[in-house]
Structures are given as structure tokens and as C-alpha cells.
Tab-separated table of C-alpha atoms and ligand atoms in Angstrom:
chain	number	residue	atom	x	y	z
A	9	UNK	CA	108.290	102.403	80.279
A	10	UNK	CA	107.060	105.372	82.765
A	11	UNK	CA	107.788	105.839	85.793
A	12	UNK	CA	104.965	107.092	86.768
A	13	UNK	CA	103.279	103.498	86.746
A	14	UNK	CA	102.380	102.086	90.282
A	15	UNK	CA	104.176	99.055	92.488
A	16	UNK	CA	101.985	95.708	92.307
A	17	UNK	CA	101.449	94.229	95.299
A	18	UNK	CA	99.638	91.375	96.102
A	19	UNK	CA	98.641	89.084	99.307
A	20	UNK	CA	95.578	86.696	100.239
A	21	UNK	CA	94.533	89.754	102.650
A	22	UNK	CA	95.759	92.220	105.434
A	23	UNK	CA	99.361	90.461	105.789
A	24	UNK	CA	100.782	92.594	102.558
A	25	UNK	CA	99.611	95.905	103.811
A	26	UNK	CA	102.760	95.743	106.245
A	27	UNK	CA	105.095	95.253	103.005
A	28	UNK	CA	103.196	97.950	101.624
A	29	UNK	CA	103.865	100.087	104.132
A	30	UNK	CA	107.448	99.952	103.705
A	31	UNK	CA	107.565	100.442	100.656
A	32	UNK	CA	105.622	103.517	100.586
A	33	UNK	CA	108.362	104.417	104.179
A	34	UNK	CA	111.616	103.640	101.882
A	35	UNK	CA	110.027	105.240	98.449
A	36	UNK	CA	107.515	107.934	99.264
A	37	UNK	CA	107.961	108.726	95.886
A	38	UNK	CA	106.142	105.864	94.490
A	39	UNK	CA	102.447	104.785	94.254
A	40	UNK	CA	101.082	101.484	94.933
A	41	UNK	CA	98.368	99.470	94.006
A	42	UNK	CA	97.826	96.859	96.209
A	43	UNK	CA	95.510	93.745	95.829
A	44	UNK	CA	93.986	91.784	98.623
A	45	UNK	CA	92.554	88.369	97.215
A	46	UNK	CA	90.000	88.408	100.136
A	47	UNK	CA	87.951	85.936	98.674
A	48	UNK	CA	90.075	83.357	98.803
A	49	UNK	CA	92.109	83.405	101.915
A	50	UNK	CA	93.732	81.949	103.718
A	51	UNK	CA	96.336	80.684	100.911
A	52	UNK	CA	98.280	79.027	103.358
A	53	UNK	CA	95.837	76.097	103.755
A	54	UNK	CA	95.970	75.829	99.902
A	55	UNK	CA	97.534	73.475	97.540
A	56	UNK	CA	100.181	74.728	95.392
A	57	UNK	CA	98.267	74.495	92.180
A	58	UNK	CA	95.376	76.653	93.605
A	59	UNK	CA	97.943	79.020	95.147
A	60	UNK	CA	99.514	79.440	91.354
A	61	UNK	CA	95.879	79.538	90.032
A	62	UNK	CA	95.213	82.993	92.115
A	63	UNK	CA	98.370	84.399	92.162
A	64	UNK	CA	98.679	84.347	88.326
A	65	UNK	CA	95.694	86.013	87.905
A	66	UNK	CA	96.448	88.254	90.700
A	67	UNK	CA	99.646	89.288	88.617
A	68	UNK	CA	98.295	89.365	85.249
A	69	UNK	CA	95.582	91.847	86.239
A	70	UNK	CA	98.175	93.918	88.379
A	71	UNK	CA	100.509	94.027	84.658
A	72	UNK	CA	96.813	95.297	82.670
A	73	UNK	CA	96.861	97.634	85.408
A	74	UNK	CA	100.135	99.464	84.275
A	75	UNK	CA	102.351	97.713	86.722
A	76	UNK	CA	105.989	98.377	86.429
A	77	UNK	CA	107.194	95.964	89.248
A	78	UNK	CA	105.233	93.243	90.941
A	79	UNK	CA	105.743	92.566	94.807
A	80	UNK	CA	104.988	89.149	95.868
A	81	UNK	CA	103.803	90.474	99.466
A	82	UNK	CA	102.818	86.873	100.367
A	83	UNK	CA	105.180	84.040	101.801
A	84	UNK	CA	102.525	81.551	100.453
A	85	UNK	CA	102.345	82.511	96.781
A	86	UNK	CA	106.218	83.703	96.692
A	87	UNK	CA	106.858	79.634	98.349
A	88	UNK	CA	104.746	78.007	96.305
A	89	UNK	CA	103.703	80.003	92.800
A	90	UNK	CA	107.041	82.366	92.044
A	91	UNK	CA	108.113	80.292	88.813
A	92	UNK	CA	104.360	80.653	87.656
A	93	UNK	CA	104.297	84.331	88.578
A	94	UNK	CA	107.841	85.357	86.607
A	95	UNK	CA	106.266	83.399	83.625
A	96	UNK	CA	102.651	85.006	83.826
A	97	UNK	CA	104.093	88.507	83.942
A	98	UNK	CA	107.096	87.749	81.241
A	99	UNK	CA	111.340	88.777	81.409
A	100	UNK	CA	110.551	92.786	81.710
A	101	UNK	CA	108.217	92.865	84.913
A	102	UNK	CA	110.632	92.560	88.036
A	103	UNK	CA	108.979	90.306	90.813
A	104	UNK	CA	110.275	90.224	94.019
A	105	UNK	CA	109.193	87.932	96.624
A	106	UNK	CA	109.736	87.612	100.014
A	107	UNK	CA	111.894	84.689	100.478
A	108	UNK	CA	114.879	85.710	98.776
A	109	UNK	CA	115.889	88.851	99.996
A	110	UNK	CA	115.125	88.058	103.278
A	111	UNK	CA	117.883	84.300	103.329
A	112	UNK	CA	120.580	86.643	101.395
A	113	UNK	CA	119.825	89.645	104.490
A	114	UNK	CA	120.011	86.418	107.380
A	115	UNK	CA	123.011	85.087	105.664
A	116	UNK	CA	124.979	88.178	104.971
A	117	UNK	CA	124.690	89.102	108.867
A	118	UNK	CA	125.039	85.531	110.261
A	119	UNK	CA	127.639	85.035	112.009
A	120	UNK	CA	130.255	81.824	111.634
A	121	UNK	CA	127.384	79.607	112.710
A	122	UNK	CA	123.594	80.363	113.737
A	123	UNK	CA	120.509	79.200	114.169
A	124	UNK	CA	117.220	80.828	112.627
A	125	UNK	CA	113.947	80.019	113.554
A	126	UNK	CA	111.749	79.838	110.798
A	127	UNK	CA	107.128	80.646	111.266
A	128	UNK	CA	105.150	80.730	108.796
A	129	UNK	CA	101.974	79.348	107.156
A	130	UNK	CA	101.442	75.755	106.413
A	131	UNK	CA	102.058	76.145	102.691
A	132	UNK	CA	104.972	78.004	103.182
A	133	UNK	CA	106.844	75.829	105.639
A	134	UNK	CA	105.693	72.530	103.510
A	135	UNK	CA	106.683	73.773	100.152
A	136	UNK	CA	110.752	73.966	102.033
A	137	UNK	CA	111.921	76.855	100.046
A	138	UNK	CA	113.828	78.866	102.726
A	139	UNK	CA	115.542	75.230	103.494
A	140	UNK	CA	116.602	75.128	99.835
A	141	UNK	CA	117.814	79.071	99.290
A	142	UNK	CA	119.557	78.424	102.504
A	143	UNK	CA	121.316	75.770	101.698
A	144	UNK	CA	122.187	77.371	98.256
A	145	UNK	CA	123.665	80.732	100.115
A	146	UNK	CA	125.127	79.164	102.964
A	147	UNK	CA	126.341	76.397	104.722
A	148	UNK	CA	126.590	78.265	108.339
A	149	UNK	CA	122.974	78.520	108.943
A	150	UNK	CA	120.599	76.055	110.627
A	151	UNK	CA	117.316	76.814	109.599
A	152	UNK	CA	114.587	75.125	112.432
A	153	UNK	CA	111.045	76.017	110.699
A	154	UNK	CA	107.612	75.583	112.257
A	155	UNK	CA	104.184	75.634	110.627
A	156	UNK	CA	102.199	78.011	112.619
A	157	UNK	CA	98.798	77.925	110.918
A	158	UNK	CA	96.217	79.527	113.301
A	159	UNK	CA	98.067	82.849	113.151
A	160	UNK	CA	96.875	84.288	110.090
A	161	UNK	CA	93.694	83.821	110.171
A	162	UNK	CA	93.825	84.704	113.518
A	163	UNK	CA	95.465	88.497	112.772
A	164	UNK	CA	92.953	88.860	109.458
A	165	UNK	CA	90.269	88.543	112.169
A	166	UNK	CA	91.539	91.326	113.996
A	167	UNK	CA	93.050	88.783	117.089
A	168	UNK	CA	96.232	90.724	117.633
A	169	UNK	CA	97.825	91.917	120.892
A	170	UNK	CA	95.062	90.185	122.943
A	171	UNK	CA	94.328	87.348	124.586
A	172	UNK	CA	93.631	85.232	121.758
A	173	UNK	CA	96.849	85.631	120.142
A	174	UNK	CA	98.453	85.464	123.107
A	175	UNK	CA	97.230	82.279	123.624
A	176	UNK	CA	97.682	81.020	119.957
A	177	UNK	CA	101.239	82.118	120.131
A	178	UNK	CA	102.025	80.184	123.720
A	179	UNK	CA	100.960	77.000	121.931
A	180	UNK	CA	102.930	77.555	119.339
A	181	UNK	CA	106.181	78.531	121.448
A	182	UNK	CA	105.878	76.683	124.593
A	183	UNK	CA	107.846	73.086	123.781
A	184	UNK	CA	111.428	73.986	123.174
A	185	UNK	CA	111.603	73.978	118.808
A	186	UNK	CA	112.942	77.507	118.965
A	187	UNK	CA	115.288	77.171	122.560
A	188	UNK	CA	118.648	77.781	120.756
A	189	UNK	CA	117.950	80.296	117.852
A	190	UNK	CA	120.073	83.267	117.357
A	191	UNK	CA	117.378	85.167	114.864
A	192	UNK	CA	113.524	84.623	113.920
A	193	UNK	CA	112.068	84.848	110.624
A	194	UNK	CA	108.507	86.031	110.550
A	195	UNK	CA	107.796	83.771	107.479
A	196	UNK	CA	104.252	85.248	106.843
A	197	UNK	CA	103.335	88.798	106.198
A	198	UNK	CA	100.578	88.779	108.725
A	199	UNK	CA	103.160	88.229	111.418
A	200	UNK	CA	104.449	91.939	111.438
A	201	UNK	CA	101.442	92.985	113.635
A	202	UNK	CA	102.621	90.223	116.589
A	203	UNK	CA	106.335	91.072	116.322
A	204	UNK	CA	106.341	92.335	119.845
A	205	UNK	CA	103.837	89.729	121.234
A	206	UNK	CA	106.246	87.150	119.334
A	207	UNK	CA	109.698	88.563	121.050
A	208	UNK	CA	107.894	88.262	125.055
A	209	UNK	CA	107.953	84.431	123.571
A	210	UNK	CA	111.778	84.522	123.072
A	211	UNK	CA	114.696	85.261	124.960
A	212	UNK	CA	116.314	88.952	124.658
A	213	UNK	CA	118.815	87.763	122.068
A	214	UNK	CA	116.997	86.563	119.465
A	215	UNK	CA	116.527	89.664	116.874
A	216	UNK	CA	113.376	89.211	115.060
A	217	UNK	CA	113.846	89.569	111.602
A	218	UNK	CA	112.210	92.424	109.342
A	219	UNK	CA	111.274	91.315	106.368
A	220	UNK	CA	108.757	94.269	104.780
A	221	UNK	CA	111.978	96.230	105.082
A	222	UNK	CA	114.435	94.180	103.794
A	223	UNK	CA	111.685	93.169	100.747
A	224	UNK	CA	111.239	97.156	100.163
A	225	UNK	CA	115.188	97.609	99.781
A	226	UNK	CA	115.172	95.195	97.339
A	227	UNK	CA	112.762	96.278	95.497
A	228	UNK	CA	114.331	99.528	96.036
A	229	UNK	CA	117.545	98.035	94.473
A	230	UNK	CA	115.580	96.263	91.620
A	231	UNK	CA	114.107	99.657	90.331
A	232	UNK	CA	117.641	101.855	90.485
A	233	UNK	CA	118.819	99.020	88.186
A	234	UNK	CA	116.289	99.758	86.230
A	235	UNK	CA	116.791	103.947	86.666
A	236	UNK	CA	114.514	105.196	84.116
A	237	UNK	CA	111.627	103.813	86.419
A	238	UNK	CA	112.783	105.605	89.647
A	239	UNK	CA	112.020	108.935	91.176
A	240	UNK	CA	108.317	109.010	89.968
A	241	UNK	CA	106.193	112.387	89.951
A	242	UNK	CA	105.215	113.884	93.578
A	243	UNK	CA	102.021	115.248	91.736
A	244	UNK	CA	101.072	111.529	90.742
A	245	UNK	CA	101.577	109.846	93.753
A	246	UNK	CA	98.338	108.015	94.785
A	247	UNK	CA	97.719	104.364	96.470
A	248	UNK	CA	94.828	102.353	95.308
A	249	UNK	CA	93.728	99.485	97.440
A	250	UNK	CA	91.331	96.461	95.499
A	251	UNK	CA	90.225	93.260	97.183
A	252	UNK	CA	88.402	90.944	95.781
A	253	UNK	CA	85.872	90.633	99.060
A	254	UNK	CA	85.719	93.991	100.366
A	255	UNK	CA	85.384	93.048	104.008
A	256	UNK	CA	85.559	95.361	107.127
A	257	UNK	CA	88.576	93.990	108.275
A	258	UNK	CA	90.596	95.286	105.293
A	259	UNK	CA	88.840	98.509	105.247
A	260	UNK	CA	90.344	99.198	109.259
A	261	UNK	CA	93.486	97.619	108.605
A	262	UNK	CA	93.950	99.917	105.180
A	263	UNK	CA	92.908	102.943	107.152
A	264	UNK	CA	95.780	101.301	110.246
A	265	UNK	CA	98.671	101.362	108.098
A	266	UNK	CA	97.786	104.297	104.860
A	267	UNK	CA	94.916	106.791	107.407
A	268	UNK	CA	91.633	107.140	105.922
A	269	UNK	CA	91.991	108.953	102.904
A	270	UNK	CA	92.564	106.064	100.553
A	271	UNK	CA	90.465	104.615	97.618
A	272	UNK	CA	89.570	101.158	98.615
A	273	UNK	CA	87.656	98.969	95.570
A	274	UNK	CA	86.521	95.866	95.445
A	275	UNK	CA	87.542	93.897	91.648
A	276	UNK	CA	86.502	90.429	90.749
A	277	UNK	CA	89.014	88.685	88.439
B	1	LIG	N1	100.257	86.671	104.388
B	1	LIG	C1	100.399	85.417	103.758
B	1	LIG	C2	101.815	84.892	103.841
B	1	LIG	O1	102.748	85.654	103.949
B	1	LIG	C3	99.490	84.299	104.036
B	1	LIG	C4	98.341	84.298	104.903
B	1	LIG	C5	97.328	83.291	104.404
B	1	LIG	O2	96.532	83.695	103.553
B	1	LIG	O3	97.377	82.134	104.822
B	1	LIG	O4	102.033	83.697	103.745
């Protein structure tokens, strides 16, 4: 297997390009290609099944595409459609998704006991998977999770660090749910882009936890395992960017995080 094949990536929209981002900041020497399933967000108002149905397909086409490793950049799908995903893309495609890393990370640098506050998308809070891995890794954390389903679709709309997601955000943390925690877990990859609107809402010792990064080490881990598929060609190096709705929003936040010289494609699977 090359290593000159790309990094899958996937989300429902924006939210990924912040995992993205990382990845190309911890492994310049890799190129992406990133899918945005425009079309059909947001998946965190979707049911399981339909959240498997795209994010199968999502991964299948990204393994056609000469995929080495696929990146689940989506709490949603990695919640709610991981099993599905491993099977679609078969035992010697790595995925990595953004729940595990980021409970081994919290519980590694908890301390004898904490609290973590827990936001994410409807689909990802119901489906209880950071509950479960937590409980699995440690008995020392107490997770205290909160749906907070306005956000994304608020931050794919371009509401971010403005009075609209100010507002969202003061509904969301204004009763007392989050009073005690010692850390937060952004549990949505839109979130990224209101990490400093989201700490004004907390008190000064609550560390906000940074998942893109902590996904991008793993993966980062995943492929020196794997060391053939490291240290791909400088020369080669190029991001491609598809959607499946090529909407303005996605064209100014690709241009936000990867500047304007990218190649941007819309592909209907
Ligand atoms: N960015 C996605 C996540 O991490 C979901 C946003 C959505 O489509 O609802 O869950």
C-alpha cells in the first residue's frame, strides 16, 4: 500500500474542516481528501440507521478513492455508525473516530476524581457512547452530557462569534448542568469555532478539551504503526475538498481553515 494515498475524512459539513486542519498542522506531510455530505446535514437530527446509511457510503467512496486511513471527523456518525463504518471499509483501512481518543486523552489526565462536561449533537448525546467508553476506561470520571442541538446548524450558517451564538450558547449554559465540571468536551466538530465564546460561559478552570488535536495524534499514532504508510512525498502533497451540495458556506469556511488555493468539487454518491 503507498503512501502516497490521501487521509479520508468525512463530516455532514463545515464541523470536520477543524479536524482537518490538524491533521494537515501535526502531518504536513500528508494529503487529505475531505468529504462534506452537505446534502444531508445536519446528521445530528438523524436516526441511527440513516446516519449508517450516509456514512457507509461516505466511506466506501473515500476507500475507491485510494484512501489509506479513514477519519471519522463527525461525533454523529463516529456515535452512531462506527461498527458499520469498520465493516464497510474491511480489517486493513484504519478508522479513527472521535470518541475514543478523546475518553482515553480525558482519562489519562484526570485526576483521582473529575467531572467532564459533555456538548454535543442530539444523536451523539442520545446514542450514550462517551457514557459507555467512560465507564469502560475509568471509574474516576463523571461524565454530565447535554444535547445542544441548535449549535451546529447554527455555526454551518456562519452564526459564530456573534450575537446569535451568543445567545444560543447562554440558553444552553445558563441553568447550572455544567456548575461543577473540571474539563469540557466539545462533543461535535462544529464546536471548535465557539471554543472561546464557549469558555466566557465557564469558569477559568474548566480546560476545554481539544479534540481535532488529540484525533490527529491518533491518527498520527495509527499510521507509524503502520510505517510503510508514513512520511508521504512533499511533491504529492495536495488537499481535495468534495461535498455533496456545494454551498457557499463550505466554499468560505474551506478557504478559512486551507486559504484559497484549494480544489473544491462537488460528488453525488
Ligand atoms: N459535526 C458533526 C458532529 O461532530 C455534526 C453536525 C451535524 O451535522 O449535526 O457531530
Amino acid at each position: 500500500m503507498s503512501s502516497l494515498r490521501p487521509i479520508g475524512v468525512f463530516d455532514s459539513g463545515i464541523g470536520g474542516l477543524t479536524v482537518a486542519r490538524a491533521i494537515h498542522d501535526l502531518l504536513p506531510e500528508e494529503s487529505i481528501l475531505y468529504f462534506g455530505d452537505t446534502a444531508h446535514l445536519p446528521y445530528g437530527e438523524k436516526s441511527p440507521e440513516l446516519i449508517q446509511r450516509y456514512s457507509t457510503r461516505i466511506a466506501r467512496h473515500l476507500v475507491k478513492s485510494g484512501c489509506k486511513a479513514i477519519v471519522v471527523a463527525c461525533n454523529s456518525a463516529s456515535s452512531n455508525a462506527l461498527q458499520a463504518i469498520i465493516s464497510e471499509v474491511g480489517p486493513n483501512i484504519p478508522v479513527i473516530d472521535m470518541v475514543t481518543p478523546v475518553v482515553k486523552y480525558v482519562t489519562q489526565n484526570c485526576a483521582q476524581a473529575c467531572q467532564v462536561g459533555l456538548i454535543g449533537t442530539r444523536a451523539t448525546i442520545a446514542s450514550g457512547l462517551y457514557h459507555l467508553c467512560f465507564k469502560e476506561l475509568s471509574s474516576s470520571v463523571e461524565l454530565i452530557s447535554k444535547a445542544t442541538p441548535l449549535l451546529a446548524s447554527a455555526i454551518e450558517e456562519g452564526f459564530f462569534n456573534d450575537s446569535i451564538s451568543q445567545a444560543v450558547l447562554d440558553a444552553y449554559f445558563s441553568d447550572e448542568t455544567f456548575h461543577n465540571i473540571d474539563s469540557l468536551i466539545l462533543g461535535c466538530t462544529h464546536y471548535p469555532l465557539i471554543k472561546s465564546e464557549v469558555k466566557n460561559f465557564l469558569p477559568s478552570r474548566v480546560s476545554v478539551i481539544d479534540s481535532p488535536s488529540i484525533v490527529a495524534e491518533a491518527l498520527k499514532s495509527v499510521l507509524a504503526e503502520m510505517d510503510e504508510k508514513l512520511h508521504a512525498s512533499r511533491q504529492m502533497k495536495q488537499h481535495h475538498f468534495q461535498v455533496s451540495d456545494l454551498t457557499k458556506n463550505f466554499k468560505f469556511s474551506a478557504r478559512h481553515f486551507f486559504g484559497d488555493d484549494l480544489i473544491l468539487e462537488e460528488v453525488v454518491l
